[in-house]
Short mmCIF file of C-alpha atoms in Angstrom, two decimals:
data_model
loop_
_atom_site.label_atom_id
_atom_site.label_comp_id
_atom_site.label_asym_id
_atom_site.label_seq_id
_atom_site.Cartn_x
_atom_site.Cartn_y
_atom_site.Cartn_z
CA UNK A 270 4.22 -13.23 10.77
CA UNK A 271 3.10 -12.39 7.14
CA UNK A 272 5.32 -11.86 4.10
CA UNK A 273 4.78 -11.44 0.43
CA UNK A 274 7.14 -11.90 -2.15
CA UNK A 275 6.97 -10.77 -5.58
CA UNK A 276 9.54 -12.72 -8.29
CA UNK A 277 10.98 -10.13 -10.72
CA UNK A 278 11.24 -6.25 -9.87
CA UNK A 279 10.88 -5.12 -13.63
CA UNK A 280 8.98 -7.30 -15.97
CA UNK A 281 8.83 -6.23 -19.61
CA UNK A 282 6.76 -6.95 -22.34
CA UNK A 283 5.21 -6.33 -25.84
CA UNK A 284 1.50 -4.74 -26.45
CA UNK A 285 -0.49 -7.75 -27.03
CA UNK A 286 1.31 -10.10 -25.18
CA UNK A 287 0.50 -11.90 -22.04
CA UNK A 288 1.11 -10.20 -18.31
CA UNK A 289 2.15 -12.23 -15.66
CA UNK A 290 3.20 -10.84 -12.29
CA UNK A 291 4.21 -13.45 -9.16
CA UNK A 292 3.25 -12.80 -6.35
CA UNK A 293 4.08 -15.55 -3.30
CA UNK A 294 3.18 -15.33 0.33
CA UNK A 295 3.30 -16.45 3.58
CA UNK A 296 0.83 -16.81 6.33
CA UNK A 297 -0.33 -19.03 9.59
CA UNK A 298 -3.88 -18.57 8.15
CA UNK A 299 -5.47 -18.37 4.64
CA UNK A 300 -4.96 -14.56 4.25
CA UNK A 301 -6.65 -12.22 2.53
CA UNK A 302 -4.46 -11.04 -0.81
CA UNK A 303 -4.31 -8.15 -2.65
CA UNK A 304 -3.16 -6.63 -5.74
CA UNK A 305 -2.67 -2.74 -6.40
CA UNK A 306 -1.17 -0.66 -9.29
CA UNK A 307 0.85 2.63 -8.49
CA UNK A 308 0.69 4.44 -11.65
CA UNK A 309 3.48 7.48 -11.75
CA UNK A 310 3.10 10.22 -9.59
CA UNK A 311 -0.26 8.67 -8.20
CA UNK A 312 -1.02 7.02 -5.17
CA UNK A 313 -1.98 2.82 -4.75
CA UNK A 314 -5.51 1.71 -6.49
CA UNK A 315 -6.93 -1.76 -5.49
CA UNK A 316 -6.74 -3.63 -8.60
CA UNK A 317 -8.67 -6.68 -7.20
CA UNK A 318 -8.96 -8.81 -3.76
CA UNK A 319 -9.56 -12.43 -2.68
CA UNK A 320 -11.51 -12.48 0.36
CA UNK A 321 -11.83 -16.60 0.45
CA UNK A 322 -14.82 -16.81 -1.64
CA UNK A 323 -13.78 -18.06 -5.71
CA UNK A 324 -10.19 -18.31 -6.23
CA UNK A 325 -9.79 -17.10 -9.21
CA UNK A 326 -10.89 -13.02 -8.89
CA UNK A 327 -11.21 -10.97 -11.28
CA UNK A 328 -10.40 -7.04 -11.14
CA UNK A 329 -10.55 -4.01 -13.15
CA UNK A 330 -8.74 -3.32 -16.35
CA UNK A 331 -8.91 -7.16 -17.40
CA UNK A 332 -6.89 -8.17 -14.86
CA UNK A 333 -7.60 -11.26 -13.10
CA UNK A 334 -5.40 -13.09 -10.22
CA UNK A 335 -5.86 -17.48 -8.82
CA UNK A 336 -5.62 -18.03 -5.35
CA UNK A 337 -3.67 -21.31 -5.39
CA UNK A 338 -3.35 -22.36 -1.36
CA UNK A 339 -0.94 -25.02 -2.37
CA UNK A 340 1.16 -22.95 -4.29
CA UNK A 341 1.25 -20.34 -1.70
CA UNK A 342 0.86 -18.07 -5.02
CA UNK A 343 -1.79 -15.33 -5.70
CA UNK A 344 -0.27 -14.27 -9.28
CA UNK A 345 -1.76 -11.60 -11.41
CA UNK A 346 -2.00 -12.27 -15.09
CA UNK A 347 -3.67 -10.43 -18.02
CA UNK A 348 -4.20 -11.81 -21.70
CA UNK A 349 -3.37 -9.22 -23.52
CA UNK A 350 -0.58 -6.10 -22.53
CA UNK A 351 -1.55 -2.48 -23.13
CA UNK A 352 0.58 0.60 -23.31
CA UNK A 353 -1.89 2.07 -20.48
CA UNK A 354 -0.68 -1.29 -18.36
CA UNK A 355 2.81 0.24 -17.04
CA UNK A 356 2.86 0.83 -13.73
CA UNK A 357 4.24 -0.18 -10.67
CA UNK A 358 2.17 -3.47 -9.17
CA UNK A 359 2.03 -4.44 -5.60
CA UNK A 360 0.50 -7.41 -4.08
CA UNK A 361 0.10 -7.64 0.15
CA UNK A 362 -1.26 -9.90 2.26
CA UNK A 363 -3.77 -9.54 5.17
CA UNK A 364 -5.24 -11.67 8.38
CA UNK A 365 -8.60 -12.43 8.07
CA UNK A 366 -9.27 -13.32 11.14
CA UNK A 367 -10.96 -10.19 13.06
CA UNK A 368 -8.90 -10.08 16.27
CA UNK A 369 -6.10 -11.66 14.49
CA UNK A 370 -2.32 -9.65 15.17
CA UNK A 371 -2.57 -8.72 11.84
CA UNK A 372 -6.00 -8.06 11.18
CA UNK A 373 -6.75 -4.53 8.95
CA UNK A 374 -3.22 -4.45 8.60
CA UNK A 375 -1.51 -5.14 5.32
CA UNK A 376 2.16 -6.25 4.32
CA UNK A 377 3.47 -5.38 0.71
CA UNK A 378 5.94 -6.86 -1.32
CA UNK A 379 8.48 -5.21 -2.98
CA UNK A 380 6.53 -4.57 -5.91
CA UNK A 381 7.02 -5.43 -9.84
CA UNK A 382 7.61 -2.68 -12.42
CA UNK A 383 5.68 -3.50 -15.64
CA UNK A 384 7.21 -2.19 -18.72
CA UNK A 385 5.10 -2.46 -21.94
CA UNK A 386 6.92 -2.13 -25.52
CA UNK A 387 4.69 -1.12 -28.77
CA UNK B 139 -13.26 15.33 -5.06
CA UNK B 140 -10.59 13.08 -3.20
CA UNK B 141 -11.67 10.73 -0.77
CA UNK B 142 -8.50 10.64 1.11
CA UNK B 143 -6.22 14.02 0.70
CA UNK B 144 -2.39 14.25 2.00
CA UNK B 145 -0.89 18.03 2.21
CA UNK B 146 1.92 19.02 1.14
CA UNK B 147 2.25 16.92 -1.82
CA UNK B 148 6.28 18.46 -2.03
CA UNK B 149 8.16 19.00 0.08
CA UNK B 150 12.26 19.74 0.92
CA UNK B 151 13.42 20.90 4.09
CA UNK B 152 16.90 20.59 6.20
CA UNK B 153 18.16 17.78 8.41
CA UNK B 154 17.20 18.67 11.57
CA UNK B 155 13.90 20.32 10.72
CA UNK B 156 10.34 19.39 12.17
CA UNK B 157 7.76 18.44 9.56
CA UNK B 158 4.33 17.96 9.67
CA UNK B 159 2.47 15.32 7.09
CA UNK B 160 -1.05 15.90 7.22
CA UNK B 161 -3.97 13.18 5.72
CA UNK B 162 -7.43 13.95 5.74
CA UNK B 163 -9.94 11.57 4.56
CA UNK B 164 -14.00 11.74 3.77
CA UNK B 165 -14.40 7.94 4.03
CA UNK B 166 -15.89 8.15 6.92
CA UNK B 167 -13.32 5.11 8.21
CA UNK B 168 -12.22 5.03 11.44
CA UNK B 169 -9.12 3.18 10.44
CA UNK B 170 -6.06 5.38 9.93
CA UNK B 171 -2.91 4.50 8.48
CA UNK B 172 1.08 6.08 7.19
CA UNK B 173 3.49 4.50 5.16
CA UNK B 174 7.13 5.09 3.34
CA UNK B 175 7.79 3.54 -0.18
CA UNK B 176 11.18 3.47 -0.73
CA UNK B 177 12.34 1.98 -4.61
CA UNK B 178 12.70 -1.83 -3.92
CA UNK B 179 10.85 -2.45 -0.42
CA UNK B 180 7.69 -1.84 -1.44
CA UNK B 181 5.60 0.26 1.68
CA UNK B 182 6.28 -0.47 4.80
CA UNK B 183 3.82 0.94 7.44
CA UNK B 184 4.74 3.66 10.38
CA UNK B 185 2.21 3.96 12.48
CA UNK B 186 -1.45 3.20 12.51
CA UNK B 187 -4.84 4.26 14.15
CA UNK B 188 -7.92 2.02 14.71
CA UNK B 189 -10.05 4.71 16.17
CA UNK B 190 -9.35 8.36 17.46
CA UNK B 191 -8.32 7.18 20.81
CA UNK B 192 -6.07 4.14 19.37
CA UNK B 193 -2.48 4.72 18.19
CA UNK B 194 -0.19 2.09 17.49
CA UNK B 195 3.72 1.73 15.59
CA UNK B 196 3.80 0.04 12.67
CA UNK B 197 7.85 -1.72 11.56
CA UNK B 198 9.59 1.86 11.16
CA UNK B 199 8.27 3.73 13.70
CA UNK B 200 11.59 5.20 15.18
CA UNK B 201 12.00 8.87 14.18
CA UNK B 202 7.90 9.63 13.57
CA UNK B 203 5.25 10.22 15.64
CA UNK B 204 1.53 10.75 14.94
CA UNK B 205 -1.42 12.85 16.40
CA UNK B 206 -5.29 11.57 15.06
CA UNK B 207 -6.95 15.01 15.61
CA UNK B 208 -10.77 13.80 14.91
CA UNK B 209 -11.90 10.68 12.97
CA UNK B 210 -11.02 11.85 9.41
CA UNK B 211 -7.19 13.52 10.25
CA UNK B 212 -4.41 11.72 11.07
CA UNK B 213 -0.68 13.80 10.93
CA UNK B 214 2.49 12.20 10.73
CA UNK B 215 5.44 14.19 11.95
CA UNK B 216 9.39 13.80 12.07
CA UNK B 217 10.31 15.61 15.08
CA UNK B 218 14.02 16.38 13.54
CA UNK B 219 14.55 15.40 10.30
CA UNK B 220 17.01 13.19 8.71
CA UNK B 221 18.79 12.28 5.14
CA UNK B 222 17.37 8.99 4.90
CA UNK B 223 13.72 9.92 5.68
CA UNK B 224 13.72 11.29 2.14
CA UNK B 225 10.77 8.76 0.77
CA UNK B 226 7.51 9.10 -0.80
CA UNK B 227 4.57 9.27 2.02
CA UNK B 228 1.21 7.41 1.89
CA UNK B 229 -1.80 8.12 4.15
CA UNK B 230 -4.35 5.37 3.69
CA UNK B 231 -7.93 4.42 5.83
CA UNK B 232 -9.89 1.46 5.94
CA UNK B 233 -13.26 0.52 7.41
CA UNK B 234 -13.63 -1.40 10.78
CA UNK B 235 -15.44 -4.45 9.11
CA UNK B 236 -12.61 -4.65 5.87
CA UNK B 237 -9.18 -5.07 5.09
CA UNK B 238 -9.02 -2.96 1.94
CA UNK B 239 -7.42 0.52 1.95
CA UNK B 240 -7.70 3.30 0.57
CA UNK B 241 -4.65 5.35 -0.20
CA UNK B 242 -4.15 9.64 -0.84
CA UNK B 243 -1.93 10.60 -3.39
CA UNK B 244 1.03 10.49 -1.67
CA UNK B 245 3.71 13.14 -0.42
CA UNK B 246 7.21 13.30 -1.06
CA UNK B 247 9.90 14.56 1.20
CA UNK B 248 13.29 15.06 0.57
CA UNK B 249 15.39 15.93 3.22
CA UNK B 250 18.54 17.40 2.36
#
């Protein structure tokens, strides 16, 4: 079975600074991983996916996220924090394989609550 | 417009009371899918649909059921309502050929 685990359920930081969100998972195959933002009162937005092809992806908003297979990891950084950054972040975890148990199916983690101070 | 749409977006009603969750979506995905966020468990899925004729219970399934009406509506409904069904409901579809979804803006249901 897949899991995801994210390390940290609030994560704060200062405008400017660097955003790094952890995101670990666990899978019988090389998965498919995602990460999404829930801003308040709004529903999930895909943020950006891997899909096997360059491991490090890079999504909207400046966000990027490395696929490291021997890590496990899939972590979601960004260079530089901005007020407009605070949300609620959730990574998940799919199987690839079409005809796979899990296949067009996805499993969240917990999620991370990013706080950003001026 | 929305490309996926979830009605009511609010809503309290009484233990014991049916409710009816409705998701529409203009996608044009055959892939159907409901979900609870709770704080600190991220979303966990309830039932899902790979085509109009294809139903299937997700991890929390006990309590809900679902009806997929046509291709583009999918309802969720809690046949008698309970305290700890209060949540926040997401309806989300995906194509056949990806594992993205797309997710509505959510409903949430307290149940008093």
């Amino acid at each position: 079975a897949q899991s995801v685990t994210q390390l940290g359920s609030h994560v704060s930081v200062s405008e400017g600074a660097l955003v790094l969100l952890r995101c670990n998972y666990s899978s019988s195959v090389p998965p498919y991983l995602f990460w999404y933002v829930q801003y308040p009162n709004q529903g999930l937005q895909l943020l950006l996916k891997y899909t096997s092809a360059a491991t490090l992806v890079k999504g909207i908003n400046g966000f990027e996220a490395e696929f490291k297979k021997s890590e496990t990891s899939f972590h979601l950084t960004k260079p530089s924090a901005h007020m407009s950054d605070a949300a609620e972040y959730f990574c998940a975890v799919s199987d690839p394989l079409l005809g796979g148990t899990s296949y067009g199916k996805l499993t969240f983690g917990q999620g991370t609550i990013l706080t950003v101070h001026p | 417009d929305a490309d996926v749409t979830q009605t009511p977006r609010n809503r309290i009603t009484k233990t014991g009371k049916r409710i009816m969750l409705e998701c529409s979506q203009t996608k044009g995905h055959d892939r159907m899918y409901w979900y609870r966020q709770d704080p600190g468990l991220g979303l966990r899925l309830i039932y899902y649909s790979f085509d109009v004729k294809d139903i299937n219970k997700g991890e929390i399934s006990d309590g809900y059921s679902v009806s997929r009406q046509a291709q583009a509506k999918f309802s969720l409904s809690l046949e008698s309502a309970i305290p700890n069904q209060t949540a926040l409901y997401f309806c989300a579809t995906s194509a056949v050929s990806g594992n993205e979804q797309f997710f509505g803006p959510g409903t949430r249901l307290t149940v008093l």
